[in-house]
mmCIF file of C-alpha atoms in Angstrom:
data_model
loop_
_atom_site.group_PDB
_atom_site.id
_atom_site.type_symbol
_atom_site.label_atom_id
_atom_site.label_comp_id
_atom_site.label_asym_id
_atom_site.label_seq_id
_atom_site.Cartn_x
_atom_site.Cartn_y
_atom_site.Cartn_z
ATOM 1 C CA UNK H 72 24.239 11.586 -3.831
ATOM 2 C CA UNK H 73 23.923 8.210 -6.028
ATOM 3 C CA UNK H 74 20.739 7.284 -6.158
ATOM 4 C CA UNK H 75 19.627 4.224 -4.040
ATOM 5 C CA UNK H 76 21.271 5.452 -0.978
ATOM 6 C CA UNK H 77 19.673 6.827 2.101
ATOM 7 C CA UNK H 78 19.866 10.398 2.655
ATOM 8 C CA UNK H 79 18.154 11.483 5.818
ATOM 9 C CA UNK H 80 15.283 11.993 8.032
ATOM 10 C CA UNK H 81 13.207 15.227 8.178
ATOM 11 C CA UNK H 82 13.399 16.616 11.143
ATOM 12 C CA UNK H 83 11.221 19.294 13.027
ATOM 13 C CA UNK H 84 7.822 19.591 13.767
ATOM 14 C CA UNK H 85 5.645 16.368 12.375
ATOM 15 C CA UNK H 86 1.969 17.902 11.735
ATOM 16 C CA UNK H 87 0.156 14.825 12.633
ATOM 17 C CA UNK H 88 -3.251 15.322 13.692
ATOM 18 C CA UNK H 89 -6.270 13.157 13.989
ATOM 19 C CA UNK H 90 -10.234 13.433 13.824
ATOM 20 C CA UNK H 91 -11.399 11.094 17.081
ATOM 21 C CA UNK H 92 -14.291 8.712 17.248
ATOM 22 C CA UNK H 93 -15.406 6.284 20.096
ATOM 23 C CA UNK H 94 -12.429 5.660 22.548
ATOM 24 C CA UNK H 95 -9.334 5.771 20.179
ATOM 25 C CA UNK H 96 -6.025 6.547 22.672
ATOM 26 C CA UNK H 97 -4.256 9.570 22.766
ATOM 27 C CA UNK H 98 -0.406 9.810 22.156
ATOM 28 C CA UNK H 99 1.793 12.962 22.213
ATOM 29 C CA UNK H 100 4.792 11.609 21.441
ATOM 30 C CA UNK H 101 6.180 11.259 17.812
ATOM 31 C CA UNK H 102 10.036 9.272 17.493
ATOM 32 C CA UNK H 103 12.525 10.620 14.869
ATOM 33 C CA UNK H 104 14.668 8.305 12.965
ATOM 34 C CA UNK H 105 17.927 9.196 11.138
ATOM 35 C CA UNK H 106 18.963 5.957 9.482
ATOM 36 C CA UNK H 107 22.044 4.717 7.076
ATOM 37 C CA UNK H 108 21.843 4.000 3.125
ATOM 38 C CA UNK H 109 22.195 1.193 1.603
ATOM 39 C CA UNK H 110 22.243 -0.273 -2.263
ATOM 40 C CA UNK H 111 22.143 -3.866 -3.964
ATOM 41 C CA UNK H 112 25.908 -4.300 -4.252
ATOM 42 C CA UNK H 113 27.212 -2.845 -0.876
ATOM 43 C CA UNK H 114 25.541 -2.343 2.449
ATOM 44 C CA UNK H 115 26.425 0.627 5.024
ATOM 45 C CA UNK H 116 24.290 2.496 7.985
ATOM 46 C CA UNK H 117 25.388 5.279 10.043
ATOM 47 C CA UNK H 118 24.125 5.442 13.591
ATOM 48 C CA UNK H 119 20.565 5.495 14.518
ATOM 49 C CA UNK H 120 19.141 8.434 16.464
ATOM 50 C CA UNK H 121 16.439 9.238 18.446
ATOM 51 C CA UNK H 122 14.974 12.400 18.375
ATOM 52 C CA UNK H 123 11.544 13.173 20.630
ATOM 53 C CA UNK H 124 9.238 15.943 20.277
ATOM 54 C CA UNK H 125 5.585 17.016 21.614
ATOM 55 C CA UNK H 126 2.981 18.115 19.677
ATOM 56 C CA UNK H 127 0.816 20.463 20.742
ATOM 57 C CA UNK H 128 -2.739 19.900 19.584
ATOM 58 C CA UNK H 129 -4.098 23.714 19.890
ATOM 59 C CA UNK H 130 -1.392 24.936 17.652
ATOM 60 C CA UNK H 131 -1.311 21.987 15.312
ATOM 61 C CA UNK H 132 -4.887 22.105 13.744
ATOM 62 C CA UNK H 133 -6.387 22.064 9.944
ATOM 63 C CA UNK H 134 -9.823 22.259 11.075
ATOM 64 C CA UNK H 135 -11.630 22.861 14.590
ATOM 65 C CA UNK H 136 -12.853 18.950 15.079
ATOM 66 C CA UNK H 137 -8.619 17.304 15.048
ATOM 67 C CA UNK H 138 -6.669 16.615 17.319
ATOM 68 C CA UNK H 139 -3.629 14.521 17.807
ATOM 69 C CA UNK H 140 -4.126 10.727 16.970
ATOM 70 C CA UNK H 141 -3.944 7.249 17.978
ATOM 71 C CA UNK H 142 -0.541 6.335 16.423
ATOM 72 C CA UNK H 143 2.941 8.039 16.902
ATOM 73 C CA UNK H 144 4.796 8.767 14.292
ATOM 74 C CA UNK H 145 8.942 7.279 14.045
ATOM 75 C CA UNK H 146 9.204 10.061 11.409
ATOM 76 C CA UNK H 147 9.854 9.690 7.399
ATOM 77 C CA UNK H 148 13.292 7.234 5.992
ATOM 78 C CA UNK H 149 14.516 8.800 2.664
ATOM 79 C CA UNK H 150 13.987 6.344 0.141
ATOM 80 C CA UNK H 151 13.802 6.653 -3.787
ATOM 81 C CA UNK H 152 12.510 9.144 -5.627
ATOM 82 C CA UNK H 153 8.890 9.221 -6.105
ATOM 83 C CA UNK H 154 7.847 5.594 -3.572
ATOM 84 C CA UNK H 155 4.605 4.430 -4.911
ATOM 85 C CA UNK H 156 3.815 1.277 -4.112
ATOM 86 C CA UNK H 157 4.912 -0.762 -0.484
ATOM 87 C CA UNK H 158 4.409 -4.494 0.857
ATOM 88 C CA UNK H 159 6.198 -5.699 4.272
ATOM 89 C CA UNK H 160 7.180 -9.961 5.446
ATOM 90 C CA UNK H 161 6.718 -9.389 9.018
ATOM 91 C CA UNK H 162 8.400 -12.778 9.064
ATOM 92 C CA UNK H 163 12.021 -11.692 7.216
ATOM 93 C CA UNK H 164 11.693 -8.329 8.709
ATOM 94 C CA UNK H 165 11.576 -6.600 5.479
ATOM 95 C CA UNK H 166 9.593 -3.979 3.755
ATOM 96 C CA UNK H 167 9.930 -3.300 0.068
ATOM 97 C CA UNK H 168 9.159 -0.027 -1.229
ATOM 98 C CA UNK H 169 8.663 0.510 -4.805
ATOM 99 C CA UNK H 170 10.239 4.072 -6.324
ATOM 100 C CA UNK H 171 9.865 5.402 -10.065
ATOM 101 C CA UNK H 172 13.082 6.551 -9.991
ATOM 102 C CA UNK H 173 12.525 8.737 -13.051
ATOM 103 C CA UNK H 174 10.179 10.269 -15.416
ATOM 104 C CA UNK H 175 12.317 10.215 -18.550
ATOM 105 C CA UNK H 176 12.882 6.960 -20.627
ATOM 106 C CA UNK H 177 13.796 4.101 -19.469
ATOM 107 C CA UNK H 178 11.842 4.536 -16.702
ATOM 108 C CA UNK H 179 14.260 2.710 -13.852
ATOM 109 C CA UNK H 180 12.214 1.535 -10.872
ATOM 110 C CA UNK H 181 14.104 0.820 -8.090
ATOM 111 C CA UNK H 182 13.018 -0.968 -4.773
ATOM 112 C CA UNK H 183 14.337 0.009 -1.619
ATOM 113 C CA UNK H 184 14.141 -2.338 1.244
ATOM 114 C CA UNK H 185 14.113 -2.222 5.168
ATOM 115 C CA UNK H 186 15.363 -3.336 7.675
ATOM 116 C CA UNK H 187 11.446 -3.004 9.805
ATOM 117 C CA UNK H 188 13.589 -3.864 13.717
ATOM 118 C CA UNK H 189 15.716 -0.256 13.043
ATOM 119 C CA UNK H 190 13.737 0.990 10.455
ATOM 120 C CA UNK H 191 16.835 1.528 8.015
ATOM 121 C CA UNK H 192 17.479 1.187 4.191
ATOM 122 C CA UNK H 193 19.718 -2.160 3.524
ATOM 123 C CA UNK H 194 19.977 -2.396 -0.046
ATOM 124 C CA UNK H 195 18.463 -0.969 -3.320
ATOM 125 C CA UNK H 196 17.154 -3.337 -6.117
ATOM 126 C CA UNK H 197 16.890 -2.074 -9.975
ATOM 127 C CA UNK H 198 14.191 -3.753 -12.163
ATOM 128 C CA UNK H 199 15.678 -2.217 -15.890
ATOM 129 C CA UNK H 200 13.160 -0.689 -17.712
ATOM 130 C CA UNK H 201 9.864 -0.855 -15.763
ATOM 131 C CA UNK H 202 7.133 1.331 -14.998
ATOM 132 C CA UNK H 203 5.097 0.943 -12.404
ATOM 133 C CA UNK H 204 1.600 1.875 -11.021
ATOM 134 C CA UNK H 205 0.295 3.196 -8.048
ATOM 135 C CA UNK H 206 -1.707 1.645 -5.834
ATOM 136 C CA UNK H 207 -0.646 -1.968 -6.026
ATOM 137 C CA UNK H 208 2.653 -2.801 -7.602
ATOM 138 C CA UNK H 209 4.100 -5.372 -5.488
ATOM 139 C CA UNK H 210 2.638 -8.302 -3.609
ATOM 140 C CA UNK H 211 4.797 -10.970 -1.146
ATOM 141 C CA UNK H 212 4.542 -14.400 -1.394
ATOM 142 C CA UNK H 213 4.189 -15.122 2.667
ATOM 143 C CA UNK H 214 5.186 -19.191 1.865
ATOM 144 C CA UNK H 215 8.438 -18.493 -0.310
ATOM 145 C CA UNK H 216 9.122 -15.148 0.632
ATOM 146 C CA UNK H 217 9.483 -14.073 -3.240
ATOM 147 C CA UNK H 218 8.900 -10.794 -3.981
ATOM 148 C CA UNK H 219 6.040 -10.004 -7.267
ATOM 149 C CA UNK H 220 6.984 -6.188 -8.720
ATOM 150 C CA UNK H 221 4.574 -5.704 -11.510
ATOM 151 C CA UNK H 222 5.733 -2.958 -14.171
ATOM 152 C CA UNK H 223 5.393 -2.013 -18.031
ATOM 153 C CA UNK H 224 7.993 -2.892 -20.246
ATOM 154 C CA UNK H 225 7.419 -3.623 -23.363
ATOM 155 C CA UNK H 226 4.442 -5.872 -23.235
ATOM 156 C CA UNK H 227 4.750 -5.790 -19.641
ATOM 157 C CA UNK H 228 6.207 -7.763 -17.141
ATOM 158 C CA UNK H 229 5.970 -8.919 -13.742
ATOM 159 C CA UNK H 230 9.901 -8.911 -11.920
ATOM 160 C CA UNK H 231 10.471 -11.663 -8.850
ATOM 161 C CA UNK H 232 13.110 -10.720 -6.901
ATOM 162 C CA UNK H 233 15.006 -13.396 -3.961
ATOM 163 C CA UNK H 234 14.689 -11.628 -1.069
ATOM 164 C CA UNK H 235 17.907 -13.661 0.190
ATOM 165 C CA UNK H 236 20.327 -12.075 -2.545
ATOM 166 C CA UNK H 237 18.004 -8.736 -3.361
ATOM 167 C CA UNK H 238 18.227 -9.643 -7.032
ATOM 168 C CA UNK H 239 15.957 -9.925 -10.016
ATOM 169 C CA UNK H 240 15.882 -14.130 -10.582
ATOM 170 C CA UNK H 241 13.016 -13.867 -13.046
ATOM 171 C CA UNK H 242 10.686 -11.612 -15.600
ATOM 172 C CA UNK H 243 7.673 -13.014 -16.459
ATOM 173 C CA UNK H 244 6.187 -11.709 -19.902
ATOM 174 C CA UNK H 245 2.408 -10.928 -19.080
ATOM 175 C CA UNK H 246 1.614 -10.285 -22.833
ATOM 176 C CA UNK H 247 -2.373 -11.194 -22.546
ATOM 177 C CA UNK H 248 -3.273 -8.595 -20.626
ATOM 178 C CA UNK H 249 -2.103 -5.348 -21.661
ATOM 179 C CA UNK H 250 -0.871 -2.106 -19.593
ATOM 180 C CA UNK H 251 -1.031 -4.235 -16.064
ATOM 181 C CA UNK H 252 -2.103 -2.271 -13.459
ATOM 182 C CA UNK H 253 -2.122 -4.118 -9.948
ATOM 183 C CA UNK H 254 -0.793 -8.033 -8.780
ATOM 184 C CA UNK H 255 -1.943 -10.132 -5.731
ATOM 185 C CA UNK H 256 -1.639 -13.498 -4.611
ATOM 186 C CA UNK H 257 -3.310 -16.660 -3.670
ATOM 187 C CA UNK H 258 -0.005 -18.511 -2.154
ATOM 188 C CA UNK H 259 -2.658 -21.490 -0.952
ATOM 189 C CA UNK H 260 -3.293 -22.089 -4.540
ATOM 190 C CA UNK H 261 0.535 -21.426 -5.972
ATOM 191 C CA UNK H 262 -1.213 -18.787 -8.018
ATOM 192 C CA UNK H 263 0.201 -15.102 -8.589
ATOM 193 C CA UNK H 264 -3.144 -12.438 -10.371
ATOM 194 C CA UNK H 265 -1.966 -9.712 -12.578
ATOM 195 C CA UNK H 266 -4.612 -6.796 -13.442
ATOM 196 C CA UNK H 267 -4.535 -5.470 -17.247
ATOM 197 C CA UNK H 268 -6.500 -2.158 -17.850
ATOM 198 C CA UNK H 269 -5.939 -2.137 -21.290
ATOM 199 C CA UNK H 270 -7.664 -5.085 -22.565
ATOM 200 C CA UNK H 271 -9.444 -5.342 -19.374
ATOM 201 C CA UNK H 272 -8.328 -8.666 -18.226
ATOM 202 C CA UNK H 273 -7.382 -10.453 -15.226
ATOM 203 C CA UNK H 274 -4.465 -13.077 -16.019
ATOM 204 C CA UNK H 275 -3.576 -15.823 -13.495
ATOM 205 C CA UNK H 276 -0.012 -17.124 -13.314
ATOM 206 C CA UNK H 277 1.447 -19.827 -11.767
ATOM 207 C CA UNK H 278 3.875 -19.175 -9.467
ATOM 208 C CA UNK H 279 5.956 -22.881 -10.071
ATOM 209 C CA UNK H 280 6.085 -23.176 -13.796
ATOM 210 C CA UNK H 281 5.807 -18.836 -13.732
ATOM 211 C CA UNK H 282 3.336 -19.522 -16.610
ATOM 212 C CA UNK H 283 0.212 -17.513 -17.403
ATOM 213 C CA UNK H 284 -2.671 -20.229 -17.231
ATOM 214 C CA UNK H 285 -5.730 -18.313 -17.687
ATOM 215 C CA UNK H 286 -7.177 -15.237 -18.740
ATOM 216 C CA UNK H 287 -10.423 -13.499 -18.024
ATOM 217 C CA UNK H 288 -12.034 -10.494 -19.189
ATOM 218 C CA UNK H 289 -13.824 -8.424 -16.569
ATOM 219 C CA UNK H 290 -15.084 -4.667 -16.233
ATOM 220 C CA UNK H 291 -14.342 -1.214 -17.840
ATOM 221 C CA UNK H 292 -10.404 -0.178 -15.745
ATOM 222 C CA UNK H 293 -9.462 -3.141 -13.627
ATOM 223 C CA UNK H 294 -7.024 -1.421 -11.084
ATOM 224 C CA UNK H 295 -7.074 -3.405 -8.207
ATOM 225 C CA UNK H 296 -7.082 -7.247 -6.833
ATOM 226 C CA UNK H 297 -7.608 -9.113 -3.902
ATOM 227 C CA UNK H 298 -7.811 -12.714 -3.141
ATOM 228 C CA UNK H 299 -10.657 -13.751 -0.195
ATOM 229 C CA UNK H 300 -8.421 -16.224 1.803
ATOM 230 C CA UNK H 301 -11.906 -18.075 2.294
ATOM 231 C CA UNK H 302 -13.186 -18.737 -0.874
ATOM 232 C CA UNK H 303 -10.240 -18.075 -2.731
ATOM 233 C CA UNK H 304 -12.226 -15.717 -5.333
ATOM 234 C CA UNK H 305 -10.161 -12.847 -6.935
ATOM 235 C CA UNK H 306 -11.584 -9.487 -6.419
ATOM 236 C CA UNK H 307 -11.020 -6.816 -9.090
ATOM 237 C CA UNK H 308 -11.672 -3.157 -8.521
ATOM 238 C CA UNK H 309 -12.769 -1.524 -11.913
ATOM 239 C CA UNK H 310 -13.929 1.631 -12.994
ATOM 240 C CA UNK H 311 -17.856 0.664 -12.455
ATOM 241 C CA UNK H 312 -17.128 -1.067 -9.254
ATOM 242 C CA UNK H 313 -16.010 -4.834 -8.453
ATOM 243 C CA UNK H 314 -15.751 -8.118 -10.731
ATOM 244 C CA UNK H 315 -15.209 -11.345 -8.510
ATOM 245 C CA UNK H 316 -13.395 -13.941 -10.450
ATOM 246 C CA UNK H 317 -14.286 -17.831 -9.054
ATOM 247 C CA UNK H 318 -10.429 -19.755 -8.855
ATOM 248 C CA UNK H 319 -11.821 -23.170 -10.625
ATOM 249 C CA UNK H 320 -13.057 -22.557 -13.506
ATOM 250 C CA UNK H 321 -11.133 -19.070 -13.793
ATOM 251 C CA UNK H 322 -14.718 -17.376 -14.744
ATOM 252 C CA UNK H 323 -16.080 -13.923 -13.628
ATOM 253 C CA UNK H 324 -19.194 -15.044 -11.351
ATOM 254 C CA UNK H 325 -20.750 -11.692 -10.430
ATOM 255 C CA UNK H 326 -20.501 -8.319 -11.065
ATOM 256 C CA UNK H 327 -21.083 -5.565 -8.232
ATOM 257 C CA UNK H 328 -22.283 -1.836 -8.901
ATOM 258 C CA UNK H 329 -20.266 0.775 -6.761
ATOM 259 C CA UNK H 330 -19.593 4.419 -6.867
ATOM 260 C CA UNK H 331 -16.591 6.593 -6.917
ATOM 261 C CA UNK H 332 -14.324 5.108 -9.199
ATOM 262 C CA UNK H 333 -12.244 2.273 -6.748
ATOM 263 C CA UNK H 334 -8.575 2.350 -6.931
ATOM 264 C CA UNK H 335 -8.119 -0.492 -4.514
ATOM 265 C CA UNK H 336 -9.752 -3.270 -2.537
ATOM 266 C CA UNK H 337 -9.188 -5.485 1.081
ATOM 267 C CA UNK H 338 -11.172 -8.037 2.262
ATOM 268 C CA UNK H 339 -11.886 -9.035 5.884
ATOM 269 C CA UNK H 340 -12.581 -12.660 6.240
ATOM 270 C CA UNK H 341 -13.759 -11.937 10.026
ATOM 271 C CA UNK H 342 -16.545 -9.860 8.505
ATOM 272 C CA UNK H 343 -16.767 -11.204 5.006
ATOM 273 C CA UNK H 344 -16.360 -7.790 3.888
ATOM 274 C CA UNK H 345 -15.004 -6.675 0.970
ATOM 275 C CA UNK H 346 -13.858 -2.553 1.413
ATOM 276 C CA UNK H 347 -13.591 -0.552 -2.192
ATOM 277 C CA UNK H 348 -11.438 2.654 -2.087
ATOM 278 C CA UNK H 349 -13.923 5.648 -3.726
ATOM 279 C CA UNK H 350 -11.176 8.233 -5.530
ATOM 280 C CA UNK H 351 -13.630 10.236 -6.934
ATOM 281 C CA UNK H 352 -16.215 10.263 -3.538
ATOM 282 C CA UNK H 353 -16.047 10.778 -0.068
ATOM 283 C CA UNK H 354 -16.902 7.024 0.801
ATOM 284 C CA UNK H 355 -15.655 3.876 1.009
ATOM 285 C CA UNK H 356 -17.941 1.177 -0.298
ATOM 286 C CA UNK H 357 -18.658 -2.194 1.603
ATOM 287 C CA UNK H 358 -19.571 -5.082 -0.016
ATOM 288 C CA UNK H 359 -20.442 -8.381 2.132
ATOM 289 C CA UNK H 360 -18.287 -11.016 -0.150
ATOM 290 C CA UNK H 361 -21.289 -13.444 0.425
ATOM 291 C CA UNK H 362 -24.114 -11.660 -0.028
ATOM 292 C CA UNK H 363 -22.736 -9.044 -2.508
ATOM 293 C CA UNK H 364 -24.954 -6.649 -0.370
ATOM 294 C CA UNK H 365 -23.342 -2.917 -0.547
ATOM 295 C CA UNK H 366 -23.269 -0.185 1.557
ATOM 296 C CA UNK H 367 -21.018 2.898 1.869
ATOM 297 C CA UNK H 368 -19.026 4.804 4.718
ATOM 298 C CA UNK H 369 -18.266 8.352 5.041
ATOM 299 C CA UNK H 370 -15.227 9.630 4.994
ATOM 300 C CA UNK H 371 -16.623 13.046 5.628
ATOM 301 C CA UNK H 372 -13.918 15.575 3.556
ATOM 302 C CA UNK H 373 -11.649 12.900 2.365
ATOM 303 C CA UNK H 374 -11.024 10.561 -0.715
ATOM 304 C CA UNK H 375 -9.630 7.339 -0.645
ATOM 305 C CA UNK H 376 -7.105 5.782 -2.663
ATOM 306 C CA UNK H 377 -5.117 2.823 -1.401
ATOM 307 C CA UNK H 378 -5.895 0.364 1.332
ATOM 308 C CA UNK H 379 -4.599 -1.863 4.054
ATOM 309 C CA UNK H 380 -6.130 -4.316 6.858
ATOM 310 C CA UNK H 381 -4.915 -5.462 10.244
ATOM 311 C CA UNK H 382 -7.356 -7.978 11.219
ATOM 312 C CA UNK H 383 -5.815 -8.691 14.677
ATOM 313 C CA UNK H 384 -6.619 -4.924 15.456
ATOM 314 C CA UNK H 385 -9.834 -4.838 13.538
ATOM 315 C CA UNK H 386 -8.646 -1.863 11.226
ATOM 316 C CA UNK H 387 -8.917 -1.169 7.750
ATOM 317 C CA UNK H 388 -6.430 1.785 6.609
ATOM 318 C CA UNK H 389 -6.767 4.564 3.877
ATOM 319 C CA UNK H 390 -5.063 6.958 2.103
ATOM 320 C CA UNK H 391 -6.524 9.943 0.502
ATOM 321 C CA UNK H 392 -4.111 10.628 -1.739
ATOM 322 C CA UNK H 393 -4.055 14.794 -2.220
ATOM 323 C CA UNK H 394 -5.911 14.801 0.816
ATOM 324 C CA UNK H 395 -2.643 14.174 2.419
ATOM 325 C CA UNK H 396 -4.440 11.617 5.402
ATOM 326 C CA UNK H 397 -5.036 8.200 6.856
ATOM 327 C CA UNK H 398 -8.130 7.208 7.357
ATOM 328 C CA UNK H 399 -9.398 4.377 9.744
ATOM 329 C CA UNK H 400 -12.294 2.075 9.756
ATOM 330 C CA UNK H 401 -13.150 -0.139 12.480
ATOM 331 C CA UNK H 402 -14.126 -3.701 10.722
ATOM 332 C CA UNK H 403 -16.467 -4.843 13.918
ATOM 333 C CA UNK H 404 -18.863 -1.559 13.548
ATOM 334 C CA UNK H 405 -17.667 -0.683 10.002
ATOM 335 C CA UNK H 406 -17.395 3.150 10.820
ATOM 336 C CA UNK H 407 -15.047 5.725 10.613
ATOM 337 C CA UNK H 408 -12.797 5.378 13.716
ATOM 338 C CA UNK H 409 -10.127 8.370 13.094
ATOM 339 C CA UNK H 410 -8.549 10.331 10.415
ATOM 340 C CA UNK H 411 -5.195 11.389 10.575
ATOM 341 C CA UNK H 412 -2.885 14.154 8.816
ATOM 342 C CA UNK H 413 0.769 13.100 7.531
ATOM 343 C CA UNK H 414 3.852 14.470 7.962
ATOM 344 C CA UNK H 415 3.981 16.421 4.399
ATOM 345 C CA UNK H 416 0.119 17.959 4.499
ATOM 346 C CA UNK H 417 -0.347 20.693 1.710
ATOM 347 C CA UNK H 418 3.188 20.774 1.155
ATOM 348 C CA UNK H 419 5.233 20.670 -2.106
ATOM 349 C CA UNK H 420 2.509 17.975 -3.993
ATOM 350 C CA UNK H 421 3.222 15.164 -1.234
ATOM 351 C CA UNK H 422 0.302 13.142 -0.731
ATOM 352 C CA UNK H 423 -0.775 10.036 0.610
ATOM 353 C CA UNK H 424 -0.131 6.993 -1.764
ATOM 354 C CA UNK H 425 0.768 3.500 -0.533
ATOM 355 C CA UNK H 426 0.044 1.991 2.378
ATOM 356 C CA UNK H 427 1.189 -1.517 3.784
ATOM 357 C CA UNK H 428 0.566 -2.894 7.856
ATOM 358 C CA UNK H 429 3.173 -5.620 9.299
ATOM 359 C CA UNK H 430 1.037 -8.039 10.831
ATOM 360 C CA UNK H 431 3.074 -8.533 13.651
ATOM 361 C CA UNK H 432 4.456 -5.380 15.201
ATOM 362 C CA UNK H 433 1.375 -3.542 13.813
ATOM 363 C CA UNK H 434 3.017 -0.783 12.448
ATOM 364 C CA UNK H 435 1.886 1.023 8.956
ATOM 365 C CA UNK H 436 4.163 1.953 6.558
ATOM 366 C CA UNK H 437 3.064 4.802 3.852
ATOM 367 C CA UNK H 438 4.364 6.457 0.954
ATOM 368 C CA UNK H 439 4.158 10.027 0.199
ATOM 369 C CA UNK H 440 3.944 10.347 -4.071
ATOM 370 C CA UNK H 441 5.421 11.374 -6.681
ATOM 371 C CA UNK H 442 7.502 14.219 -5.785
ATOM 372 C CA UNK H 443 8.591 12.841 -2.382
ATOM 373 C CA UNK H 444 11.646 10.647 -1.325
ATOM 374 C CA UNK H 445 9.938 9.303 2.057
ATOM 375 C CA UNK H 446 8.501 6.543 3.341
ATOM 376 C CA UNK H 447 6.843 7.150 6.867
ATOM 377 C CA UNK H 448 6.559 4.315 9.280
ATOM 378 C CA UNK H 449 3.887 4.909 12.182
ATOM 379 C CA UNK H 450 2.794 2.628 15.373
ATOM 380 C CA UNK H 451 -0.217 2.118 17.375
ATOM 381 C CA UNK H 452 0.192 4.120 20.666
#
């Protein structure tokens, strides 16, 4: 089948199990979606069905402490080949996930969108030539709706796609930074942040004139950014821990010490709390973005990798990568709150990459790696 176009939806049993703390529901439900395909040029969906099963926790079990978790499952939509990276506009109903559709030269990356309301596949974008990086390819503009897809090509570039006609309208050449790595946005500020790991700088662009303004070096691997909608600083995860970058001057104004080797960062303006993913540990380290004050959280057996908040629901999400889990943290008491298997544990190299929350229906959407076509959309119960 061409690729681009949606295949189908696993069926069967989905092995989702969870490791319960302090008053998190139960659900024993998990929804099945079989959804159309769909590609740049021409859109087409074949009916959606509903399949329900039960899971039954005593024959559905990793270790003796899970159980089944607080969020159903609607199953896994066939996507690209190999979905890394994933960003949803709860307010276009649209998530975009980002697939290297190859591992030979050139490299196409493709980005698959959906429909969130039916959870289907409406078109397929091509960026020619790009590579991209897991865990923080693309990044939404929530005032103009433009979509940020950060790859390497050549020098690098950074593609912005209309989500109106699903089109590439614009490279911008990030030449200062070398081998970019991860993107985010301040859209208060009209400013888009592009992470280089090769010469270990942090370039900001603007997103009107799409013209890199400043550069800044920071620490040893920067692979991830955030932006703290309070005080507008830019967060950078690096190998040695965090660099916070102040907007005006575009300086590095501290430097924070952390362990594991983050691969991403989120930061919870309710609890001016910053939360760096440990790859290499079994932690996730907290930093209060005031104080700069750190502390860590067990994960007990897992890593984690990428990261997502709902602040409404006081939830930060992780993924574990080979672990092949999500992990949840509850923001008010900053510990563990459950730990959940996905749909592909142990099997076939799927793990758990990407990870993106609509703000308004709640739901978190996840990617399953390299050697995986799926995309799996879960709900609170």
């Amino acid at each position: 089948m061409p690729s681009g176009h949606l295949r189908s939806v696993r069926f069967g049993r989905m092995c989702f199990t969870s490791r319960l703390f302090g008053g998190i529901g139960l659900v024993a439900a998990v929804m099945v979606a079989v959804t159309g395909c769909g590609s740049a040029s021409s859109v087409s969906s074949s009916p959606v069905t509903h399949v329900t099963t039960t899971e039954d926790p005593a024959t559905n079990r990793d270790f003796d402490d899970l159980g089944v978790g607080p969020y159903r499952s609607y199953g896994t939509v066939e996507v690209g080949r190999g979905p890394r990276g994933v960003a949803v506009d709860p307010a276009l109903h649209h998530a975009y996930v980002v697939n290297q559709d190859a591992t030979t030269a050139p490299y196409p990356v493709s980005i698959s969108v959906l429909d969130t309301r039916n959870r289907t596949v409406t078109a397929t974008i091509f960026t020619d030539g790009l590579v991209v990086r897991e865990p923080q390819p693309i990044v939404i503009d929530p005032a103009t709706h433009l979509v940020y897809v950060l790859g390497i090509g050549g020098s690098g570039a950074l593609a912005v796609i209309d989500p109106t006609t699903n089109s590439v309208v614009a490279r911008i050449a990030i030449e200062d930074v070398g081998d970019p790595t991860a993107v985010a946005i301040d859209s208060d500020r009209h400013r888009v942040y592009v992470a280089g790991q090769f010469d270990q700088k942090i370039a900001a662009i603007d997103t009107g004139s799409r013209a890199v303004v400043a550069t800044v070096a920071v620490g040893a691997k920067p692979a991830a950014l955030a932006v703290d909608p309070l005080s507008h600083q830019v967060w950078v995860a690096t190998a040695a821990g965090a660099s916070v970058i102040d907007p005006d001057p575009f300086v590095v104004s501290a430097t924070i010490a952390a362990a594991g080797e983050p691969e991403a960062v989120v930061i919870d303006s309710d609890s001016h709390t910053a939360y760096l993913t440990e790859f290499r540990g079994h932690s996730v380290t907290l930093v209060d973005t005031a104080t700069h004050a750190v502390s860590r959280t067990s994960l007990n057996r897992e890593s984690s990798f990428a990261v997502a908040l709902d602040p409404a629901l006081h939830t930060v999400f992780l993924t574990s990568g080979a672990f092949d889990s999500i992990t949840m943290i509850d923001t008010r008491t900053q510990q563990l709150a459950a730990s959940r298997r996905t749909a592909h544990q142990y099997s076939d190299g799927h793990w758990t990459g990407g990870i993106a929350v609509d703000a308004t229906t709640h739901e978190i959407y996840v990617t399953h790696g390299e050697h995986s076509r799926t995309i799996e959309i879960l709900a609170p119960a």
